[in-house]
Coordinates of N, CA, C and O in Angstrom, one line a residue:
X1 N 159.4 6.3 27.7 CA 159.7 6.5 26.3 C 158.6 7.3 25.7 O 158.6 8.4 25.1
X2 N 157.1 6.2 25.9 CA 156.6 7.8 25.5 C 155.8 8.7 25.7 O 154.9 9.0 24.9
X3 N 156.0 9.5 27.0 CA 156.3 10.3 27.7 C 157.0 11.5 27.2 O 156.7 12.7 26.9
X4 N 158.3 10.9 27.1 CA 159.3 11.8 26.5 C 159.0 12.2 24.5 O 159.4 13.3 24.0
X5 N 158.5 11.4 24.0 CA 157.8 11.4 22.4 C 156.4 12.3 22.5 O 156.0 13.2 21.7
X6 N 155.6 11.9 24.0 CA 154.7 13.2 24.0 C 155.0 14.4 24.4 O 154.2 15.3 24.1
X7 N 156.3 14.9 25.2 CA 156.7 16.2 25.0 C 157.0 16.8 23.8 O 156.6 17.9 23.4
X8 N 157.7 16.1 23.3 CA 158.8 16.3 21.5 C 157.6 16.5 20.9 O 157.4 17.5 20.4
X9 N 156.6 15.5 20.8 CA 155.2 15.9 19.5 C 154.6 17.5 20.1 O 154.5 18.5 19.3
X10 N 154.3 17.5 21.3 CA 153.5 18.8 22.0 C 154.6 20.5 21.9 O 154.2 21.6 21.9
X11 N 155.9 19.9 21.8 CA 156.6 20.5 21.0 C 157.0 21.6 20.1 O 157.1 22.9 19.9
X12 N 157.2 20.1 19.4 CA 157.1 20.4 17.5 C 155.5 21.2 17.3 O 155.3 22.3 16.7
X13 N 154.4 20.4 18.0 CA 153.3 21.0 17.1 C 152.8 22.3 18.1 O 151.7 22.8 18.1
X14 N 153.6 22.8 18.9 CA 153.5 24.3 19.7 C 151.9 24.1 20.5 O 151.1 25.1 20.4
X15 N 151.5 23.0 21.1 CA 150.7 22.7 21.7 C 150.6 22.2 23.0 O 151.7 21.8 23.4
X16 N 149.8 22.2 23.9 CA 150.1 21.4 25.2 C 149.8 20.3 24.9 O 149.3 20.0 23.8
X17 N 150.1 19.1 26.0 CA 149.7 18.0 25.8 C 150.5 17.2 27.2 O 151.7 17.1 27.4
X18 N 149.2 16.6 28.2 CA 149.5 15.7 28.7 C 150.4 14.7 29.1 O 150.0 13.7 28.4
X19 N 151.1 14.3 29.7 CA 151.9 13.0 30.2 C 150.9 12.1 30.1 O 149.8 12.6 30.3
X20 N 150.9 10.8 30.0 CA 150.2 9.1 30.3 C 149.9 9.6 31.9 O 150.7 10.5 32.4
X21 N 148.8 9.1 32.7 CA 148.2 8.7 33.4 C 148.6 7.6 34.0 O 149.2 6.7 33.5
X22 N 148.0 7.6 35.2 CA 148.3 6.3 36.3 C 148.3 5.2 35.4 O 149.3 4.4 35.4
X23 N 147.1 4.9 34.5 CA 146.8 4.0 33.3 C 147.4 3.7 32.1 O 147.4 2.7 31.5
X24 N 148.1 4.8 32.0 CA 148.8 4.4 30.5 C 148.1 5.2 29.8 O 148.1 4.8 28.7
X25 N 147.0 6.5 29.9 CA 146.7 7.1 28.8 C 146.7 8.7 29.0 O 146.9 9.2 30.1
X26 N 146.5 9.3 27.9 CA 146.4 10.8 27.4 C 145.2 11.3 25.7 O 144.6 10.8 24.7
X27 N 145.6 12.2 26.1 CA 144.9 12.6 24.6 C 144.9 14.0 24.1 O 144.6 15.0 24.9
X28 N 145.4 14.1 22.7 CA 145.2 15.3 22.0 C 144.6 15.2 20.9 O 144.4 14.1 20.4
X29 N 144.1 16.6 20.0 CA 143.1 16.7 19.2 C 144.2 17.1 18.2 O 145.3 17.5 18.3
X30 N 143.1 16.6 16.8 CA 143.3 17.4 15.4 C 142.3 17.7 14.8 O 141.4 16.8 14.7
X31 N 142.1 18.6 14.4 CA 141.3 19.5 14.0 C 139.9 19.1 14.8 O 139.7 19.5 16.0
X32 N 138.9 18.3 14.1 CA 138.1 17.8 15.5 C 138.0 16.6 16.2 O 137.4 16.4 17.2
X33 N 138.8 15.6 15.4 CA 139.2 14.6 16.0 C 139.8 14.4 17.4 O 140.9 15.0 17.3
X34 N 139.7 14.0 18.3 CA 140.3 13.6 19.5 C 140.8 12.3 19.3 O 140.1 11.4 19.0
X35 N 142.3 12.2 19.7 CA 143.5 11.0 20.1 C 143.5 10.6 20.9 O 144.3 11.2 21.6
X36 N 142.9 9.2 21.8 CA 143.5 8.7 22.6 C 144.6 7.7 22.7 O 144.5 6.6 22.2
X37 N 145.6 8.2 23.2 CA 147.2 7.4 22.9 C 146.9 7.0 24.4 O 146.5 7.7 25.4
X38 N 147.2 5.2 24.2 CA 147.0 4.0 25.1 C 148.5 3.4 25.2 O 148.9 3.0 24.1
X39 N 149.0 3.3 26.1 CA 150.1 2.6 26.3 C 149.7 1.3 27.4 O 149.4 1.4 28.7
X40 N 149.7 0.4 26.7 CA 149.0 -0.9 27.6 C 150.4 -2.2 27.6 O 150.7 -3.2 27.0
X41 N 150.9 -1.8 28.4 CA 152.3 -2.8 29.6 C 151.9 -4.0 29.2 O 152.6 -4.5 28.3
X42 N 151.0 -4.5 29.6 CA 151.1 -6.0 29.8 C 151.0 -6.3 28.5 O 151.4 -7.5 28.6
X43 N 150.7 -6.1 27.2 CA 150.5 -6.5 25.9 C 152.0 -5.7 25.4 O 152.0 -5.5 24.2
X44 N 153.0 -5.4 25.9 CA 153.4 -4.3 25.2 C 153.2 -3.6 24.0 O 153.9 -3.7 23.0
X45 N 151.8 -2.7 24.3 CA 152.1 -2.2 22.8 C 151.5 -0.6 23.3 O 151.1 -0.3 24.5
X46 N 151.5 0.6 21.8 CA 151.2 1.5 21.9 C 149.3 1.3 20.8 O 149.3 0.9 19.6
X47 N 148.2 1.8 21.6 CA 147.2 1.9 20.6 C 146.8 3.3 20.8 O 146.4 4.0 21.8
X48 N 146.9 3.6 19.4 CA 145.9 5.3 19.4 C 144.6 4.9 18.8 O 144.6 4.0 18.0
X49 N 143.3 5.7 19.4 CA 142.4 5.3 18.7 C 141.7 6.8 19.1 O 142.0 7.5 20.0
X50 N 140.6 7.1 18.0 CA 140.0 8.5 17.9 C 138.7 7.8 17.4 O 138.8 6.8 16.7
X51 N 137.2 8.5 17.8 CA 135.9 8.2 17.6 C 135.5 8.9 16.3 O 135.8 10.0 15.8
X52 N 135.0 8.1 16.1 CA 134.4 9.1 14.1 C 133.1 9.3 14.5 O 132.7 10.4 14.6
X53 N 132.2 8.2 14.6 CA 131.0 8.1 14.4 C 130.2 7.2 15.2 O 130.7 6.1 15.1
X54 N 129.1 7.1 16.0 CA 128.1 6.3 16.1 C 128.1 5.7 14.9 O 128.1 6.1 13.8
X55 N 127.9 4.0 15.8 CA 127.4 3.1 14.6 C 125.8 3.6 13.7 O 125.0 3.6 14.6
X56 N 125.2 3.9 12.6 CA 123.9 4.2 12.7 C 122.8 3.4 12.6 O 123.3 2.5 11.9
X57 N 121.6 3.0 12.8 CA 121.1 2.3 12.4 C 120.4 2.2 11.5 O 119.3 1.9 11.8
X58 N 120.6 2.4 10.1 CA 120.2 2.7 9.3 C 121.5 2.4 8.4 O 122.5 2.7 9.1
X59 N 121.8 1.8 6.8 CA 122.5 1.8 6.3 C 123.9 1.3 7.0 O 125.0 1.9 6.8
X60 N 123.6 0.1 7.8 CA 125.3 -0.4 8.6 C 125.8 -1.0 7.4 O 126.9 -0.8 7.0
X61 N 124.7 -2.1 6.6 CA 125.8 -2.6 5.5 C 127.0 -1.9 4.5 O 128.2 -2.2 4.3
X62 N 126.2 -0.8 4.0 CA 126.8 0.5 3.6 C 128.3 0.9 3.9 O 129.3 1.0 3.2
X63 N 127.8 1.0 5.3 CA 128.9 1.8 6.1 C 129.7 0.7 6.2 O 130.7 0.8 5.5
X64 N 129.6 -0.4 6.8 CA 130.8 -1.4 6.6 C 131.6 -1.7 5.6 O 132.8 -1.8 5.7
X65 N 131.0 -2.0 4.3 CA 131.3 -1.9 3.1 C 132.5 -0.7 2.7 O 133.5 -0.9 2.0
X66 N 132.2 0.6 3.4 CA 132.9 1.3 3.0 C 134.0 1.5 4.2 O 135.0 2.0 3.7
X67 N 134.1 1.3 5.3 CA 134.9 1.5 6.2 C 135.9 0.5 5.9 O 137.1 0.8 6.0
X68 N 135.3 -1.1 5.2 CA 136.2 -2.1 4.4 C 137.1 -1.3 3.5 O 138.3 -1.1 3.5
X69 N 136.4 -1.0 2.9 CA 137.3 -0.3 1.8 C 138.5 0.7 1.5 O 139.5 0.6 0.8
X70 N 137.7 1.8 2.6 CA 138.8 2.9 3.1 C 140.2 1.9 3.7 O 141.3 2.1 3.4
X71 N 139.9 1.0 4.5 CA 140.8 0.5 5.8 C 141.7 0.2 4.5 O 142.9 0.2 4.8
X72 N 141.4 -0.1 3.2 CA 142.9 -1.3 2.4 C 143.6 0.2 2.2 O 144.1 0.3 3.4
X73 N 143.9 1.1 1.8 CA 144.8 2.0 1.6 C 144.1 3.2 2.0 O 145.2 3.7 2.3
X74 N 143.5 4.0 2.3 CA 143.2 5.2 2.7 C 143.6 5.6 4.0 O 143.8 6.8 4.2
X75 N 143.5 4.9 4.7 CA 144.1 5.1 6.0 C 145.1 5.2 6.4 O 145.3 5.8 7.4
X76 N 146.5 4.4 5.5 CA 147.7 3.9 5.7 C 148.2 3.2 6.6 O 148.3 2.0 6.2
X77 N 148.6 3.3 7.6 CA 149.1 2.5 9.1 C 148.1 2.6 9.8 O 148.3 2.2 11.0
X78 N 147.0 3.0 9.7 CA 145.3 2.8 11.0 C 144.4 1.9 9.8 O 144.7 1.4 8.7
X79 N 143.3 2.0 10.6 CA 142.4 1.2 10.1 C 141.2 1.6 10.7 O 141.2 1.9 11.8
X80 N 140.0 1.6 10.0 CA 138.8 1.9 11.0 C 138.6 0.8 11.7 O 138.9 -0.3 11.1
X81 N 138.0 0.6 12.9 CA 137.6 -0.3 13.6 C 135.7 0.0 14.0 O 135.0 1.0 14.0
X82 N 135.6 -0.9 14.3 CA 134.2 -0.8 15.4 C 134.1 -1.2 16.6 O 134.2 -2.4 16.5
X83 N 133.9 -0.8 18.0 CA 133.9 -0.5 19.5 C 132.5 -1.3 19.8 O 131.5 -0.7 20.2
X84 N 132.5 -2.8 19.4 CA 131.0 -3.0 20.0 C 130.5 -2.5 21.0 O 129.5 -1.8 21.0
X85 N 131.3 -3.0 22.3 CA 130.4 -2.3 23.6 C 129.8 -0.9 23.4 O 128.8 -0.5 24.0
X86 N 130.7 0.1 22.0 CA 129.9 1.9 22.1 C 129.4 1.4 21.4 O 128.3 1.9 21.6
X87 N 129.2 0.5 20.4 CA 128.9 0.5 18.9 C 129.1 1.6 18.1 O 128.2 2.1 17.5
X88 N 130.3 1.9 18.1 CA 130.9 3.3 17.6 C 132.3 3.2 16.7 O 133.3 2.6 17.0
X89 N 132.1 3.7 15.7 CA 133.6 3.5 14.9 C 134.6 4.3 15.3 O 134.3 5.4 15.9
X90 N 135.7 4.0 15.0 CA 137.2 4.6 15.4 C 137.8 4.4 14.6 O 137.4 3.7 13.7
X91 N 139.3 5.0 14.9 CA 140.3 5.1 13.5 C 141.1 4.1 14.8 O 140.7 3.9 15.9
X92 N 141.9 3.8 14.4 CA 142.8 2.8 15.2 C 144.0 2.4 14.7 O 143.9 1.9 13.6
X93 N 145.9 2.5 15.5 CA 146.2 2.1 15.0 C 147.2 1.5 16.2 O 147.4 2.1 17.3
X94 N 147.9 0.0 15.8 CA 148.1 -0.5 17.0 C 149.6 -0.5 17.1 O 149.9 -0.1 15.9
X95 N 150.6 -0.7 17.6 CA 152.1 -1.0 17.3 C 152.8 -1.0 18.5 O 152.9 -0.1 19.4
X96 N 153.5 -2.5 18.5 CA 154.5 -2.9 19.6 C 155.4 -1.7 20.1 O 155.9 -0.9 19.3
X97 N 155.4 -1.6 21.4 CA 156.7 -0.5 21.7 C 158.0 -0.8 21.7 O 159.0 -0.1 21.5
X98 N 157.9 -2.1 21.8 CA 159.7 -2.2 20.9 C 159.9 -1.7 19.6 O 159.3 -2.1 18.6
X99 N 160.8 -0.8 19.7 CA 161.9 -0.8 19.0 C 160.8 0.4 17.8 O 160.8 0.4 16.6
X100 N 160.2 1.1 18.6 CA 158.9 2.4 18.3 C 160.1 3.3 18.4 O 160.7 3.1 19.4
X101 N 160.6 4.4 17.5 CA 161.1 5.4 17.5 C 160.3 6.4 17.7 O 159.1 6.1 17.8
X102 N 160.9 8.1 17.8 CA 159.6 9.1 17.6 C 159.3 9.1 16.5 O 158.1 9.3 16.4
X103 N 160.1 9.0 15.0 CA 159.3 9.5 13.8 C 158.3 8.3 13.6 O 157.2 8.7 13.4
X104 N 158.5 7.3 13.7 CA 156.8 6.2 13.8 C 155.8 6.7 14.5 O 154.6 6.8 14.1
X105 N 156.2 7.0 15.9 CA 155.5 7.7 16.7 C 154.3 8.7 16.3 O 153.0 8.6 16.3
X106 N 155.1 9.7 16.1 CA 154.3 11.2 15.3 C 153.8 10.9 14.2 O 153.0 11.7 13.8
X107 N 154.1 9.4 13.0 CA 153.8 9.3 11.7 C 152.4 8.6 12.3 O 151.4 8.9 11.8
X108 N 152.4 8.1 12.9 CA 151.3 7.2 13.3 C 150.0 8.5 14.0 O 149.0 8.7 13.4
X109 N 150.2 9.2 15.5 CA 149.7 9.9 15.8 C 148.7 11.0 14.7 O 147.6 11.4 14.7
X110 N 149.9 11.2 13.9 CA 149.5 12.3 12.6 C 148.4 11.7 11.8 O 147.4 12.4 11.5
X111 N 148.7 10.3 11.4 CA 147.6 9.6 10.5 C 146.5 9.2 11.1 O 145.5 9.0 10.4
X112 N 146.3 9.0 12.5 CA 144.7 8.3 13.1 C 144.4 9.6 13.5 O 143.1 9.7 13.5
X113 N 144.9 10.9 13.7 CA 144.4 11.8 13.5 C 143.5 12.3 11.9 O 142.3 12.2 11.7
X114 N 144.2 12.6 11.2 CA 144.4 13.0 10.0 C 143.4 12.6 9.5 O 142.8 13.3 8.7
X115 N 142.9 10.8 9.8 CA 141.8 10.0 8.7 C 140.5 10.2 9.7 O 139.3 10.1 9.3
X116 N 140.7 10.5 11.3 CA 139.1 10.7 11.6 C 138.9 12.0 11.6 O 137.7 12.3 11.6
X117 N 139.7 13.1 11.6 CA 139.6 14.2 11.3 C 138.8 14.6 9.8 O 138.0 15.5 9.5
X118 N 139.4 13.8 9.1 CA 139.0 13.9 7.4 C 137.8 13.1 7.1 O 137.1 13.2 6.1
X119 N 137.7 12.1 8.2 CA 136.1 11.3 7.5 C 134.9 11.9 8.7 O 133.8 12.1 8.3
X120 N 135.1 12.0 9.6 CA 133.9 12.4 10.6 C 133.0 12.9 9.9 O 132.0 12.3 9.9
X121 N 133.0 13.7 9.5 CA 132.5 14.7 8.8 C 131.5 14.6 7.9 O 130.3 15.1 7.7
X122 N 132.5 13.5 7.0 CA 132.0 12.5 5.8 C 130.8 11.9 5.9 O 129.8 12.1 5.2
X123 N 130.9 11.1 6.8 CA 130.3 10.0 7.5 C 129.1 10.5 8.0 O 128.0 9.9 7.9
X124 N 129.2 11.3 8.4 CA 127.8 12.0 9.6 C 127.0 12.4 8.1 O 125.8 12.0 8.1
X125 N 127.5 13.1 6.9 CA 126.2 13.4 6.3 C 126.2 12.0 5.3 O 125.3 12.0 4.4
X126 N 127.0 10.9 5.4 CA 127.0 10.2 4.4 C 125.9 9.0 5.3 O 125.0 8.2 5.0
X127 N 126.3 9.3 6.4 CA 125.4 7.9 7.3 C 124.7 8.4 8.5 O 125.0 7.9 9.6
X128 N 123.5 9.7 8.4 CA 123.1 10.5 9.4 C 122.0 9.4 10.3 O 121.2 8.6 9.9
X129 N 122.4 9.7 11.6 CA 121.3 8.8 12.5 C 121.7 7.5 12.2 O 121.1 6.6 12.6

């Protein structure tokens, strides 16, 4: 199923894009964000998640504070997260594959794109090093 949701997205958006892997994964970009779409079986669910930023060491309370903040509505269906083992933030967004259509699909893909595409950037001069 989504296999066939990543042809229809690669598509619509006149791009190539990957089939899932032995693993359950692939990945495509927006603007400079990178997507990795996780399809993990035994949990049934779909997770996309894209890297924003090294944690920095300098100003983490800060950054937490505000990553809190963005996560209640700015993100919409993602959330930023934090990757202890990278200690690195991500945009992340998780959802059962039951009963996953494509337009949730692409609505979802679009937005964890969309929010680390739009804060990376942010972030780097807002929390350098």
């Amino acid at each position: 199923m989504v296999n066939a949701y990543l042809k229809r997205f690669a598509e619509r958006a006149g791009t190539e894009l990957r089939p899932l892997d032995e693993n359950g994964y692939t990945q495509t970009r927006k603007g400079s964000a990178i997507i990795g779409v996780n399809v993990l079986d035994d949990h049934g669910v779909l997770l996309l998640i894209a890297p924003v930023i090294p944690v920095p060491k300098a100003g983490r309370e800060a950054l937490y504070r505000r990553l809190l903040e963005l996560s209640f509505l700015t993100t919409a269906d993602a959330s930023f997260a934090i990757d202890a083992a990278k200690d690195e933030v991500f945009v992340r967004a998780l959802r059962r594959l039951s009963g996953l259509d494509y337009e949730e699909f692409e609505d979802l893909l679009d937005t964890v794109g969309r929010v680390a595409d739009e804060w990376d950037d942010v972030f780097r001069r807002e929390f350098p090093g």
